[in-house]
Amino acid sequence: MTEIIRPTLVIDKDKCLQNIEKMAQKAKDYQLRFRPHFKTHQSAIIGDWFRLFGVEAITVSSVKMAEYFFKHGWDDITIAFPVNIPEITNINRLAANIKLNVLVENKEGAMALADKINHPLGVYVKIDTGHNRTGINSSRTGIIDNVIQILTKNKKLKFKGFLSHTGQTYYARSTNEIFSSHFDALLKMQSLKRRFSTKYPDIEVSLGDTPSCTLCTNFNGIDEIRPGNFIFYDLMQQSLGVCDFDDIAVRLVCPVVSKHPSRNEIVIYGGAIHLSKEFLLNVAAKPYYGRIVIDIDGEKKMLGERNYVMRLSQEHGILRVSQKNFHLINVGDLIEIIPIHSCLTANMAGSYLTTEGEVIPMINT
Amino acid sequence: MTEIIRPTLVIDKDKCLQNIEKMAQKAKDYQLRFRPHFKTHQSAIIGDWFRLFGVEAITVSSVKMAEYFFKHGWDDITIAFPVNIPEITNINRLAANIKLNVLVENKEGAMALADKINHPLGVYVKIDTGHNRTGINSSRTGIIDNVIQILTKNKKLKFKGFLSHTGQTYYARSTNEIFSSHFDALLKMQSLKRRFSTKYPDIEVSLGDTPSCTLCTNFNGIDEIRPGNFIFYDLMQQSLGVCDFDDIAVRLVCPVVSKHPSRNEIVIYGGAIHLSKEFLLNVAAKPYYGRIVIDIDGEKKMLGERNYVMRLSQEHGILRVSQKNFHLINVGDLIEIIPIHSCLTANMAGSYLTTEGEVIPMINT
């Protein structure tokens, strides 16, 4: 820690391993294939940590990420993003080398695959179970059938089943709402599977956001889960009731550069290009961009909720720190910020440092 | 354009050159040193475009950026960020090689410089003229004097004068408010310069955010301006009345992956890791993350304000597109998004593509 001179994303490897182990065990208990989403960490070395728990299949969110993890030895990859037609040559090239799955949700995507793919490729139909971002509404079985029909024109394409992301759990106002969104998605996917399995008997259902996968205990009819964020967790997950502060495995370590006692503000080197501008609202409905952890006599202490990152510019973070704690943080100190959204924070880090001092490169390092 | 297969930050070099030329000319007209801020583009090649207009001195926002531009031939650099004590060895090393200036705003920073620096180093005292982010309040002349006194203990340190960033112009509700913030800052800086120039006759004043530098016409008593964003501009500047849409030189080109007519939404490959989560509020007080430009029969057209990026996740952008325009955008098309904040968008791009097809690397490429 004492060698850190600029904003550095530090991860606690033991916590990461615990988080992975817990989720892998849960998947095993419910007889689900565990296909973790690697968009959260985007690192080949961290990817290898999953192998310790028997993971052999992964999810990514772009062709570029699939290419990166293929280069690092992964040969069973689902690109959980609507097929991007301009990248079809890259998809075809990957399909020649590994077990690859992609998602379709419209005729255009299906036709592009049917026309251009000449290596074995798994295709899931992306279903919208209420998140309203991507996917075909689960009730539109006519459209779903049309899309599947197009796929069957190309013998290299294998219709694998239905995939959904219950992302509405991120807007839940209580853990009950997470349970209910998950259960609703479950019913919709079960019903689709039943309907189409007469014609396609071996189709599968893939679900799995971090909130549902962490909290829920009913996975009937589900074959695979794809959570990603759980390896690090973050304040968003904590505020949803999905994890405890103590489960969060990632922190941005930042030098303190300035103190402004007249307005209870402290300035750190660590801004929007390190944390991202993702925010949550505090009890006073004010946005905040992270919580503060400091070192008191060798012991880490998270300051109370009246202490937070209140504003970000490109490289600056402005902390609001209560009168009581103000003297605990001084110019030249290193403090730790717990990020709101670990995926976006990690994406900008370039690399990680573990609490044990190991530098871990990631995709763009 | 037809070779783009994934989100790509495209810049119009001619517009960039026009924007640079205009600002360089303005600095000349007002007899100001033009020390542009390179944090916006972070690219050595783009940096060279400034040399065409006589620029020899630059501003950056981190030691890392200073090291990068030093490596690319720049030898007169101001790091416009409060001195970060853990990086003092790096600052000293740079000071051995180039004309380097740093900012102090407290005793701790001044003492660290006085103790550790053993190469000639220029030091500006950072003044807060109302932005309330960093700097010593301009009225606290006692504290300012104390800080200067500390600097004089080390003969290698040269007190250069006062520097401020009138960042409150970014919160202006009218261009009048920009004028008035700038004028207020001007008066405060003039007064400080007068007060301290009896003892330090050659001190200078450095000011310069993009809104003030673009719009204002009174720079009495100012020696140097440091705008950065103006090379690209963006929707934030346009919404402040600082530039026209037509001055904006940067766009994120994105493939369309999905259409959802039932809710007038279109999904693009291009998300928070490309645009950043910086947003503005539209007339209905809804956040938006970018405006949409499409190609109609070879002609670029920006769609009206009822068409915008309404939501972002890591890789997805969700567009709200009016009924009237909905048929103009189709799956597989490339469309262009005008970003809210070009600095944050550029920071994540990795590289640029010019409209003429040249790939331009940047600091982390």
XYZ file of C-alpha atoms in Angstrom:
730
model
C 0.000 0.000 0.000
C 2.813 2.436 0.781
C 4.137 2.228 -2.775
C 0.915 3.559 -4.294
C 1.460 7.033 -5.710
C -1.659 7.514 -7.853
C -5.246 6.190 -7.984
C -4.967 2.404 -7.972
C -7.665 -0.233 -8.020
C -6.851 -2.688 -5.266
C -8.579 -6.046 -4.977
C -8.646 -8.458 -2.106
C -7.860 -11.790 -3.745
C -9.074 -13.839 -0.767
C -12.448 -12.114 -0.858
C -12.663 -12.632 -4.623
C -11.932 -16.334 -4.173
C -14.548 -16.571 -1.409
C -17.112 -14.844 -3.599
C -16.341 -17.170 -6.510
C -16.406 -20.260 -4.304
C -19.777 -19.348 -2.815
C -21.373 -18.824 -6.207
C -19.772 -21.959 -7.685
C -21.066 -23.961 -4.730
C -24.539 -22.506 -5.130
C -24.590 -23.447 -8.816
C -23.530 -26.969 -7.864
C -26.207 -27.221 -5.167
C -28.904 -26.266 -7.663
C -27.394 -28.334 -10.493
C -26.836 -25.307 -12.680
C -24.030 -24.755 -15.162
C -21.990 -21.858 -13.799
C -21.007 -19.647 -16.735
C -19.721 -16.490 -14.989
C -19.727 -13.170 -16.773
C -16.167 -11.959 -17.286
C -17.079 -8.398 -18.306
C -16.724 -7.390 -14.653
C -13.007 -8.113 -14.316
C -11.839 -8.432 -17.963
C -8.620 -10.137 -16.834
C -7.089 -13.443 -17.934
C -5.331 -13.931 -14.593
C -8.524 -13.381 -12.622
C -10.256 -15.659 -15.112
C -7.879 -18.420 -14.040
C -9.087 -18.083 -10.437
C -12.453 -19.414 -11.625
C -10.840 -22.598 -12.929
C -9.958 -23.495 -9.333
C -13.683 -23.964 -8.798
C -14.318 -26.031 -11.895
C -15.450 -23.247 -14.232
C -14.924 -24.136 -17.887
C -17.493 -21.978 -19.674
C -17.748 -18.198 -19.524
C -19.849 -15.241 -20.605
C -18.524 -12.015 -22.121
C -20.241 -8.896 -23.436
C -18.348 -8.259 -26.652
C -16.596 -10.028 -29.512
C -13.389 -8.255 -28.486
C -13.611 -9.780 -25.002
C -14.331 -13.201 -26.500
C -11.204 -12.875 -28.655
C -9.142 -11.899 -25.602
C -10.313 -14.835 -23.460
C -9.964 -17.258 -26.367
C -6.331 -16.136 -26.606
C -6.029 -16.944 -22.905
C -7.246 -20.500 -23.167
C -11.041 -20.326 -22.836
C -12.850 -22.438 -25.406
C -16.514 -22.252 -24.375
C -17.777 -18.691 -24.533
C -21.194 -17.030 -24.771
C -21.225 -13.475 -26.078
C -24.207 -12.104 -24.131
C -24.944 -9.171 -26.405
C -27.302 -8.983 -29.419
C -25.352 -10.179 -32.436
C -23.543 -7.170 -33.900
C -23.792 -7.637 -37.671
C -20.632 -5.647 -38.625
C -18.598 -8.089 -36.499
C -19.940 -11.232 -38.148
C -16.593 -12.079 -39.751
C -14.943 -11.972 -36.327
C -17.710 -14.167 -34.902
C -17.241 -16.670 -37.697
C -13.484 -16.753 -37.111
C -13.993 -17.415 -33.393
C -16.590 -20.093 -34.127
C -13.951 -21.927 -36.154
C -11.824 -22.241 -33.016
C -14.042 -22.601 -29.967
C -17.481 -23.530 -28.698
C -19.115 -20.155 -29.200
C -22.655 -18.996 -28.467
C -24.267 -15.744 -29.545
C -27.654 -14.098 -28.994
C -30.267 -13.098 -31.537
C -33.380 -11.095 -30.949
C -34.520 -10.101 -34.426
C -34.780 -11.328 -37.986
C -31.906 -9.146 -39.175
C -29.488 -10.760 -36.753
C -30.787 -14.251 -37.501
C -30.541 -13.706 -41.259
C -27.006 -12.353 -41.006
C -25.992 -15.478 -39.086
C -27.842 -17.770 -41.489
C -26.112 -16.104 -44.450
C -22.562 -15.722 -43.198
C -21.661 -18.333 -40.599
C -19.864 -21.443 -41.805
C -18.564 -22.913 -38.560
C -20.606 -24.538 -35.770
C -22.188 -21.771 -33.690
C -24.630 -21.971 -30.794
C -27.437 -19.426 -30.838
C -29.661 -18.398 -27.956
C -32.784 -16.354 -28.533
C -32.590 -13.376 -26.178
C -35.784 -13.011 -24.153
C -37.009 -9.905 -22.376
C -38.565 -10.906 -19.060
C -39.229 -7.341 -17.929
C -35.906 -5.495 -17.995
C -36.950 -3.708 -21.204
C -33.434 -3.320 -22.523
C -32.959 -6.038 -25.128
C -34.694 -9.261 -26.102
C -38.000 -10.407 -27.494
C -40.904 -10.126 -25.061
C -41.497 -13.631 -23.713
C -45.150 -13.517 -24.786
C -44.320 -12.913 -28.477
C -43.977 -16.584 -29.326
C -44.794 -15.956 -32.996
C -41.778 -13.707 -33.450
C -39.618 -16.082 -31.439
C -40.677 -18.922 -33.718
C -39.896 -16.857 -36.827
C -36.402 -16.118 -35.594
C -35.771 -19.789 -34.825
C -37.043 -20.731 -38.299
C -34.488 -18.450 -39.915
C -31.689 -20.047 -37.891
C -32.630 -23.547 -39.016
C -31.786 -22.604 -42.608
C -28.087 -22.835 -41.790
C -26.996 -26.279 -40.557
C -23.982 -24.777 -38.785
C -26.276 -22.874 -36.455
C -27.533 -24.709 -33.421
C -30.552 -23.216 -31.631
C -29.552 -23.692 -28.001
C -32.484 -22.209 -26.149
C -33.471 -19.032 -24.359
C -31.360 -16.529 -22.483
C -32.516 -13.612 -20.378
C -30.996 -11.016 -18.075
C -33.273 -10.024 -15.208
C -31.651 -6.588 -15.010
C -34.765 -5.065 -13.445
C -33.454 -6.411 -10.140
C -31.057 -3.440 -10.162
C -34.031 -1.113 -9.771
C -35.570 -3.092 -6.906
C -36.600 -1.108 -3.838
C -36.366 -4.142 -1.586
C -34.929 -7.635 -1.645
C -38.529 -8.860 -1.917
C -38.744 -7.111 -5.255
C -35.595 -8.976 -6.381
C -37.228 -12.281 -5.412
C -40.397 -11.375 -7.244
C -38.640 -10.203 -10.433
C -36.588 -13.384 -10.466
C -39.625 -15.574 -9.896
C -41.532 -13.775 -12.627
C -38.613 -14.306 -15.041
C -38.397 -17.934 -13.991
C -42.068 -18.570 -14.804
C -41.785 -16.874 -18.179
C -38.690 -18.847 -19.129
C -40.152 -22.152 -17.904
C -43.241 -21.547 -19.987
C -41.192 -20.793 -23.110
C -39.044 -23.849 -22.560
C -42.130 -26.058 -22.201
C -43.698 -24.623 -25.318
C -40.653 -25.048 -27.555
C -39.173 -28.227 -26.119
C -41.666 -30.433 -27.956
C -39.991 -29.358 -31.178
C -36.501 -28.759 -29.740
C -36.192 -31.256 -26.886
C -32.682 -30.362 -25.694
C -33.047 -26.583 -25.411
C -31.752 -24.842 -22.328
C -32.607 -21.777 -20.314
C -29.899 -19.362 -19.178
C -30.588 -16.683 -16.561
C -28.568 -14.872 -14.062
C -27.898 -11.410 -12.751
C -25.861 -11.047 -9.566
C -28.781 -9.960 -7.328
C -30.980 -12.975 -8.198
C -28.124 -15.469 -8.237
C -26.901 -14.292 -4.846
C -30.234 -14.107 -3.064
C -32.738 -16.428 -4.706
C -33.206 -20.099 -3.968
C -35.563 -21.245 -6.700
C -33.994 -22.126 -10.048
C -36.508 -24.673 -11.319
C -36.246 -25.193 -15.053
C -33.040 -23.147 -15.290
C -29.958 -24.801 -16.778
C -27.319 -22.111 -16.468
C -26.530 -18.939 -14.510
C -24.295 -16.087 -15.679
C -23.630 -13.613 -12.847
C -20.508 -11.428 -13.083
C -20.436 -8.602 -10.595
C -20.446 -10.919 -7.550
C -16.676 -11.452 -7.768
C -16.111 -7.875 -6.575
C -19.584 -6.678 -5.525
C -19.899 -2.915 -4.858
C -22.009 -0.245 -3.157
C -24.856 -0.723 -5.615
C -25.147 -4.391 -4.642
C -24.804 -3.514 -0.974
C -27.516 -0.873 -1.219
C -29.803 -3.449 -2.877
C -29.283 -5.773 0.084
C -27.410 -8.284 -2.078
C -24.097 -8.228 -0.210
C -22.571 -6.808 2.961
C -19.917 -4.106 2.920
C -17.527 -6.805 4.007
C -18.098 -8.842 0.821
C -16.899 -5.992 -1.412
C -13.488 -7.005 -2.741
C -12.474 -3.844 -4.580
C -11.368 -0.352 -3.581
C -9.803 2.599 -5.312
C -6.809 3.758 -3.283
C -6.325 7.508 -3.703
C -3.847 10.119 -2.435
C -5.299 13.098 -0.559
C -4.222 16.389 -2.118
C -6.178 19.111 -0.351
C -8.393 19.914 2.637
C -11.023 22.646 2.860
C -12.213 22.832 6.461
C -14.512 25.808 5.832
C -16.802 23.544 3.802
C -15.896 20.119 5.244
C -14.429 18.996 1.940
C -11.344 16.996 1.145
C -9.926 16.600 -2.360
C -8.403 13.354 -3.558
C -6.517 12.418 -6.713
C -9.152 10.035 -8.083
C -11.937 11.266 -10.360
C -14.461 10.370 -13.013
C -11.801 8.616 -15.113
C -11.112 6.279 -12.190
C -14.477 5.735 -10.477
C -16.888 6.457 -13.381
C -19.779 8.861 -12.881
C -22.148 6.147 -11.644
C -23.833 7.356 -8.463
C -26.357 6.429 -5.825
C -28.576 8.750 -3.817
C -28.025 9.092 -0.092
C -30.720 9.547 2.565
C -30.821 13.261 1.770
C -31.410 12.404 -1.938
C -27.960 13.761 -2.818
C -25.837 11.823 -5.305
C -22.683 10.161 -4.035
C -19.930 8.391 -5.938
C -18.320 6.220 -3.281
C -17.808 5.600 0.428
C -14.606 6.266 2.355
C -12.353 3.801 4.166
C -9.388 5.001 6.201
C -6.615 3.414 8.166
C -6.668 4.113 11.920
C -3.689 2.637 13.759
C -3.341 -0.113 11.172
C -7.030 -0.940 11.224
C -9.348 -0.235 8.280
C -12.464 1.701 9.135
C -15.313 2.660 6.823
C -16.561 6.115 7.760
C -20.289 6.603 8.325
C -22.769 7.539 5.641
C -22.285 11.270 6.252
C -18.838 10.830 4.699
C -18.788 10.193 0.958
C -17.507 11.197 -2.471
C -19.838 14.070 -3.321
C -18.507 15.237 -6.682
C -16.131 14.102 -9.408
C -14.326 15.878 -12.174
C -11.877 14.265 -14.575
C -9.099 13.613 -12.031
C -10.464 15.144 -8.806
C -12.734 13.553 -6.248
C -14.382 15.861 -3.721
C -15.178 14.193 -0.403
C -17.694 15.446 2.107
C -16.297 14.500 5.519
C -18.055 15.138 8.823
C -16.589 17.511 11.403
C -15.920 14.552 13.690
C -13.759 12.702 11.145
C -12.205 15.651 9.366
C -8.930 15.525 11.329
C -8.460 11.826 10.513
C -7.630 12.493 6.860
C -4.621 14.589 5.897
C -2.848 15.841 2.788
C -0.466 13.154 1.530
C -2.458 10.278 3.080
C -3.746 7.371 1.030
C -7.420 6.611 1.558
C -9.701 3.996 0.023
C -12.909 4.568 -1.905
C -15.490 1.811 -2.243
C -16.895 2.216 -5.743
C -20.584 2.419 -6.677
C -20.271 0.124 -9.701
C -17.241 -2.147 -9.734
C -17.636 -3.172 -13.415
C -17.319 0.417 -14.685
C -14.545 1.240 -12.235
C -12.571 -1.873 -13.190
C -13.035 -1.151 -16.894
C -11.045 2.083 -16.523
C -8.339 0.792 -14.209
C -6.033 -0.700 -16.820
C -4.776 -3.132 -14.192
C -5.353 -4.265 -10.629
C -3.116 -4.455 -7.611
C -3.901 -7.187 -5.097
C -3.706 -6.479 -1.373
C -0.696 -8.804 -1.465
C 1.099 -6.564 -3.967
C 0.623 -8.473 -7.218
C -0.068 -6.403 -10.347
C -2.771 -8.031 -12.474
C -3.118 -6.895 -16.090
C -6.463 -6.757 -17.871
C -7.701 -6.725 -21.461
C -6.420 -3.288 -22.448
C -3.230 -3.275 -20.387
C -16.905 4.815 -42.054
C -17.932 1.493 -43.573
C -14.986 -0.271 -41.956
C -16.170 0.518 -38.434
C -17.379 -2.620 -36.708
C -17.555 -1.513 -33.080
C -17.955 1.748 -31.108
C -15.322 4.119 -32.445
C -14.558 7.693 -31.511
C -14.349 9.655 -34.739
C -12.936 13.156 -34.868
C -13.167 15.728 -37.612
C -9.598 16.946 -37.960
C -10.564 20.047 -39.934
C -12.959 21.125 -37.194
C -10.310 20.457 -34.548
C -7.826 22.606 -36.471
C -10.419 25.372 -36.842
C -11.180 25.254 -33.140
C -7.475 25.414 -32.280
C -6.820 28.221 -34.740
C -9.671 30.326 -33.383
C -8.487 29.991 -29.795
C -4.830 30.583 -30.743
C -5.846 33.710 -32.616
C -7.905 34.926 -29.693
C -4.953 34.467 -27.333
C -2.775 36.429 -29.764
C -5.344 39.228 -30.057
C -5.439 39.619 -26.287
C -1.674 39.125 -25.865
C -2.120 36.022 -23.735
C 0.157 33.026 -23.576
C -1.862 30.102 -24.958
C -1.130 27.054 -22.803
C -3.861 24.615 -23.906
C -4.971 21.826 -21.625
C -4.093 18.464 -23.146
C -6.195 16.361 -20.752
C -9.035 16.563 -23.267
C -7.343 14.666 -26.089
C -4.363 12.971 -24.326
C -2.703 12.315 -27.684
C 0.813 13.173 -28.900
C -0.311 13.353 -32.535
C -3.155 15.737 -31.728
C -0.716 17.670 -29.563
C 1.376 18.251 -32.674
C -1.594 19.955 -34.374
C -1.242 22.743 -31.810
C 2.355 23.400 -32.867
C 1.024 24.524 -36.253
C -0.452 27.507 -34.415
C 2.652 28.374 -32.440
C 1.838 26.537 -29.219
C 4.943 25.651 -27.215
C 3.639 25.377 -23.663
C 0.919 23.045 -22.445
C -1.199 22.125 -19.450
C -1.903 18.599 -18.221
C -3.827 17.249 -15.242
C -1.485 14.553 -13.957
C 2.181 13.692 -13.589
C 1.572 10.660 -15.805
C 0.307 12.923 -18.616
C 3.287 15.239 -18.133
C 5.637 12.256 -18.493
C 3.832 11.164 -21.658
C 3.990 14.572 -23.342
C 7.612 15.072 -22.241
C 8.413 11.805 -24.032
C 6.711 13.283 -27.086
C 8.803 16.429 -27.223
C 7.017 18.956 -24.997
C 9.370 20.818 -22.672
C 7.182 23.452 -21.040
C 4.401 21.853 -19.022
C 2.131 22.943 -16.188
C 0.544 20.169 -14.134
C -2.750 21.856 -13.219
C -3.562 19.683 -10.241
C -2.689 20.211 -6.556
C 0.777 18.770 -6.014
C 0.383 15.083 -5.183
C 2.989 14.399 -2.499
C 3.451 10.645 -3.208
C 4.534 11.589 -6.758
C 7.173 14.077 -5.693
C 10.057 11.913 -6.931
C 8.450 11.786 -10.388
C 7.960 15.567 -10.310
C 11.603 16.075 -9.380
C 12.729 13.790 -12.217
C 10.621 15.714 -14.722
C 11.884 19.037 -13.392
C 15.423 17.875 -14.193
C 14.455 17.637 -17.853
C 11.918 20.319 -18.730
C 10.410 23.635 -17.726
C 7.838 22.298 -15.305
C 5.231 24.118 -13.226
C 3.113 22.682 -10.452
C 0.359 24.028 -8.195
C 0.301 24.311 -4.429
C -2.620 25.229 -2.262
C -1.521 24.255 1.232
C 1.464 24.159 3.558
C 1.827 20.395 3.257
C 2.318 20.613 -0.507
C 4.649 23.595 -0.214
C 6.746 21.893 2.452
C 7.034 18.693 0.457
C 8.326 20.713 -2.512
C 10.681 22.758 -0.316
C 12.088 19.548 1.207
C 12.403 17.299 -1.815
C 12.870 19.245 -5.034
C 16.418 19.772 -6.281
C 15.847 20.901 -9.864
C 14.374 24.221 -11.028
C 10.589 24.072 -10.668
C 7.951 26.737 -11.239
C 5.190 26.899 -8.649
C 1.818 28.588 -8.969
C -0.389 29.116 -5.969
C -3.810 27.708 -6.838
C -6.562 30.223 -6.138
C -10.253 29.510 -5.676
C -12.276 32.253 -7.347
C -15.650 30.646 -6.657
C -15.562 27.154 -8.137
C -15.137 25.665 -4.649
C -13.210 22.646 -5.837
C -9.546 23.342 -5.121
C -7.425 26.381 -4.315
C -7.048 28.945 -1.562
C -9.889 31.437 -1.378
C -8.611 34.619 -3.027
C -9.406 36.661 0.078
C -7.175 34.539 2.368
C -4.026 36.522 1.620
C -2.436 35.525 4.935
C -2.520 31.832 4.050
C -1.347 32.615 0.527
C 1.595 34.526 1.948
C 2.470 31.654 4.285
C 2.545 29.195 1.427
C 4.776 31.480 -0.629
C 7.110 31.903 2.350
C 7.575 28.141 2.573
C 8.457 27.975 -1.125
C 11.165 30.621 -0.804
C 13.131 28.304 1.501
C 14.197 26.232 -1.484
C 16.148 28.208 -4.125
C 15.162 25.717 -6.832
C 11.525 26.692 -6.447
C 10.343 29.727 -8.361
C 7.056 31.295 -7.260
C 5.461 32.078 -10.618
C 2.152 33.618 -9.627
C -1.481 32.676 -9.304
C -3.549 30.159 -11.200
C -7.292 29.607 -11.088
C -9.909 27.542 -12.893
C -13.273 29.283 -13.181
C -15.078 25.943 -13.314
C -18.290 27.471 -11.974
C -18.969 28.537 -15.563
C -20.035 24.912 -16.159
C -22.989 25.468 -13.837
C -24.068 28.728 -15.502
C -27.743 29.013 -16.427
C -27.042 31.612 -19.099
C -24.079 32.984 -21.026
C -24.462 36.130 -18.922
C -23.619 34.074 -15.891
C -20.447 32.875 -17.651
C -19.462 36.488 -18.313
C -20.136 37.458 -14.738
C -18.234 34.488 -13.226
C -15.295 35.235 -15.473
C -15.341 38.937 -14.610
C -15.544 38.144 -10.919
C -12.544 35.794 -11.231
C -10.676 38.440 -13.215
C -11.141 41.067 -10.503
C -10.044 38.690 -7.762
C -6.928 37.648 -9.664
C -6.037 41.236 -10.615
C -6.319 42.259 -7.003
C -4.063 39.409 -5.849
C -1.514 40.210 -8.524
C -1.453 43.870 -7.485
C -1.049 42.992 -3.844
C 1.806 40.541 -4.329
C 3.625 42.166 -7.254
C 5.307 44.737 -5.041
C 7.289 41.894 -3.490
C 7.313 39.585 -6.562
C 7.308 41.966 -9.541
C 7.268 39.369 -12.330
C 4.413 37.135 -11.132
C 1.790 36.065 -13.613
C -1.869 35.185 -13.570
C -3.179 32.088 -15.352
C -6.904 31.555 -15.946
C -8.934 29.753 -18.459
C -11.839 27.379 -18.745
C -13.310 26.741 -22.195
C -16.579 28.654 -21.604
C -14.841 31.902 -20.513
C -12.043 31.644 -23.067
C -14.508 31.072 -25.889
C -17.042 33.750 -24.989
C -15.407 36.482 -22.932
C -13.572 39.507 -24.280
C -11.980 41.015 -21.192
C -8.673 39.514 -20.087
C -7.117 42.528 -18.370
C -4.315 41.547 -16.061
C -4.303 37.948 -17.283
C -1.069 36.532 -18.700
C -2.066 33.045 -19.764
C -5.136 30.967 -20.676
C -5.458 27.189 -20.372
C -8.658 25.959 -22.070
C -8.770 22.324 -23.205
C -12.223 21.131 -24.146
C -12.599 23.629 -27.039
C -10.653 21.386 -29.437
C -13.604 18.973 -29.531
C -16.397 20.817 -27.706
C -19.467 18.699 -26.821
C -23.154 18.835 -25.876
C -22.366 20.315 -22.482
C -20.633 23.288 -24.118
C -23.410 23.589 -26.666
C -26.071 23.553 -23.962
C -24.182 26.330 -22.129
C -24.282 28.456 -25.276
C -20.504 28.218 -25.695
C -20.461 26.535 -29.112
C -22.821 25.529 -31.893
C -23.600 21.914 -32.709
C -21.544 22.457 -35.813
C -18.378 23.219 -33.820
C -18.431 19.813 -32.126
C -15.591 17.795 -33.655
C -16.170 14.419 -32.020
C -18.715 11.629 -32.359
C -18.995 8.059 -31.202
C -19.909 5.890 -34.190
C -21.977 2.900 -33.053
C -23.572 -0.140 -34.712
C -27.324 -0.586 -34.221
C -28.128 -4.001 -32.773
C -31.823 -3.974 -31.951
C -35.127 -2.124 -32.433
C -38.104 -2.136 -30.079
C -40.979 -0.363 -31.847
C -43.461 -0.998 -29.017
C -41.534 1.430 -26.828
C -39.790 3.567 -29.473
C -36.389 2.335 -28.402
C -33.339 1.365 -30.393
C -30.318 -0.395 -28.927
C -26.779 0.399 -30.037
C -23.445 -1.201 -29.287
C -21.971 1.743 -27.370
C -22.440 2.095 -23.617
C -21.135 3.579 -20.406
C -17.611 2.323 -21.131
C -17.612 4.335 -24.363
C -19.634 7.482 -23.615
C -19.216 7.740 -19.798
C -22.243 8.202 -17.584
C -22.111 12.003 -17.803
C -25.590 13.297 -18.620
C -27.609 16.434 -19.201
C -31.293 16.972 -18.491
C -33.676 17.525 -21.378
C -36.694 19.854 -21.405
C -38.728 17.162 -19.647
C -36.018 17.003 -16.925
C -35.061 13.498 -18.066
C -31.362 12.597 -18.223
C -29.845 12.005 -21.631
C -26.391 10.752 -22.569
C -25.986 11.952 -26.139
C -27.725 13.176 -29.301
C -28.160 11.156 -32.474
C -26.789 11.869 -35.951
C -27.736 9.684 -38.903
C -26.863 9.509 -42.544
C -29.724 10.240 -44.960
C -28.758 9.800 -48.597
C -25.137 10.625 -47.835
C -26.024 13.675 -45.788
C -25.518 13.852 -42.028
C -28.556 14.888 -40.054
C -28.846 15.454 -36.325
C -32.223 14.241 -35.122
C -34.350 16.598 -33.017
C -34.241 16.789 -29.243
C -36.940 14.137 -28.840
C -34.329 11.644 -30.062
C -31.513 10.892 -27.645
C -29.524 8.304 -25.720
C -31.822 7.668 -22.764
C -29.957 4.966 -20.850
C -26.564 3.292 -20.774
C -25.311 0.034 -19.401
C -21.755 -1.265 -19.732
C -21.868 -1.911 -23.498
C -25.464 -1.037 -24.448
C -26.892 2.348 -25.316
C -30.676 2.685 -25.367
C -31.960 5.360 -27.740
C -35.356 6.971 -27.536
C -36.346 7.726 -31.148
C -39.544 9.484 -32.175
C -42.203 7.694 -34.202
C -41.398 9.926 -37.163
C -37.723 8.947 -37.295
C -37.993 5.369 -36.120
C -37.888 3.861 -39.614
C -34.694 5.782 -40.475
C -32.511 3.659 -38.191
C -32.156 -0.070 -38.772
C -30.349 -3.055 -37.307
C -26.827 -3.224 -38.746
C -26.651 0.539 -39.451
C -23.886 2.725 -38.084
C -25.127 5.857 -36.364
C -23.276 8.670 -34.628
C -23.678 9.858 -31.057
C -22.612 13.346 -30.023
C -21.197 12.954 -26.522
C -22.171 14.991 -23.459
C -18.601 15.400 -22.235
C -15.877 14.887 -24.813
C -13.011 14.715 -22.262
C -14.491 11.696 -20.461
C -15.530 10.031 -23.708
C -12.076 10.512 -25.237
C -10.393 9.194 -22.092
C -12.039 5.792 -22.624
C -11.587 5.559 -26.384
C -8.042 4.214 -26.443
C -7.591 5.816 -29.855
C -9.305 8.071 -32.359
C -10.237 7.619 -35.971
C -10.292 10.759 -38.106
C -13.051 11.286 -40.651
C -10.281 10.788 -43.217
C -9.507 7.321 -41.876
C -6.349 7.926 -39.869
C -6.027 6.039 -36.563
C -4.626 8.293 -33.844
C -3.230 6.659 -30.713
C -3.474 8.253 -27.289
C -1.714 7.961 -23.945
C -2.918 4.483 -22.985
C -2.999 2.974 -26.477
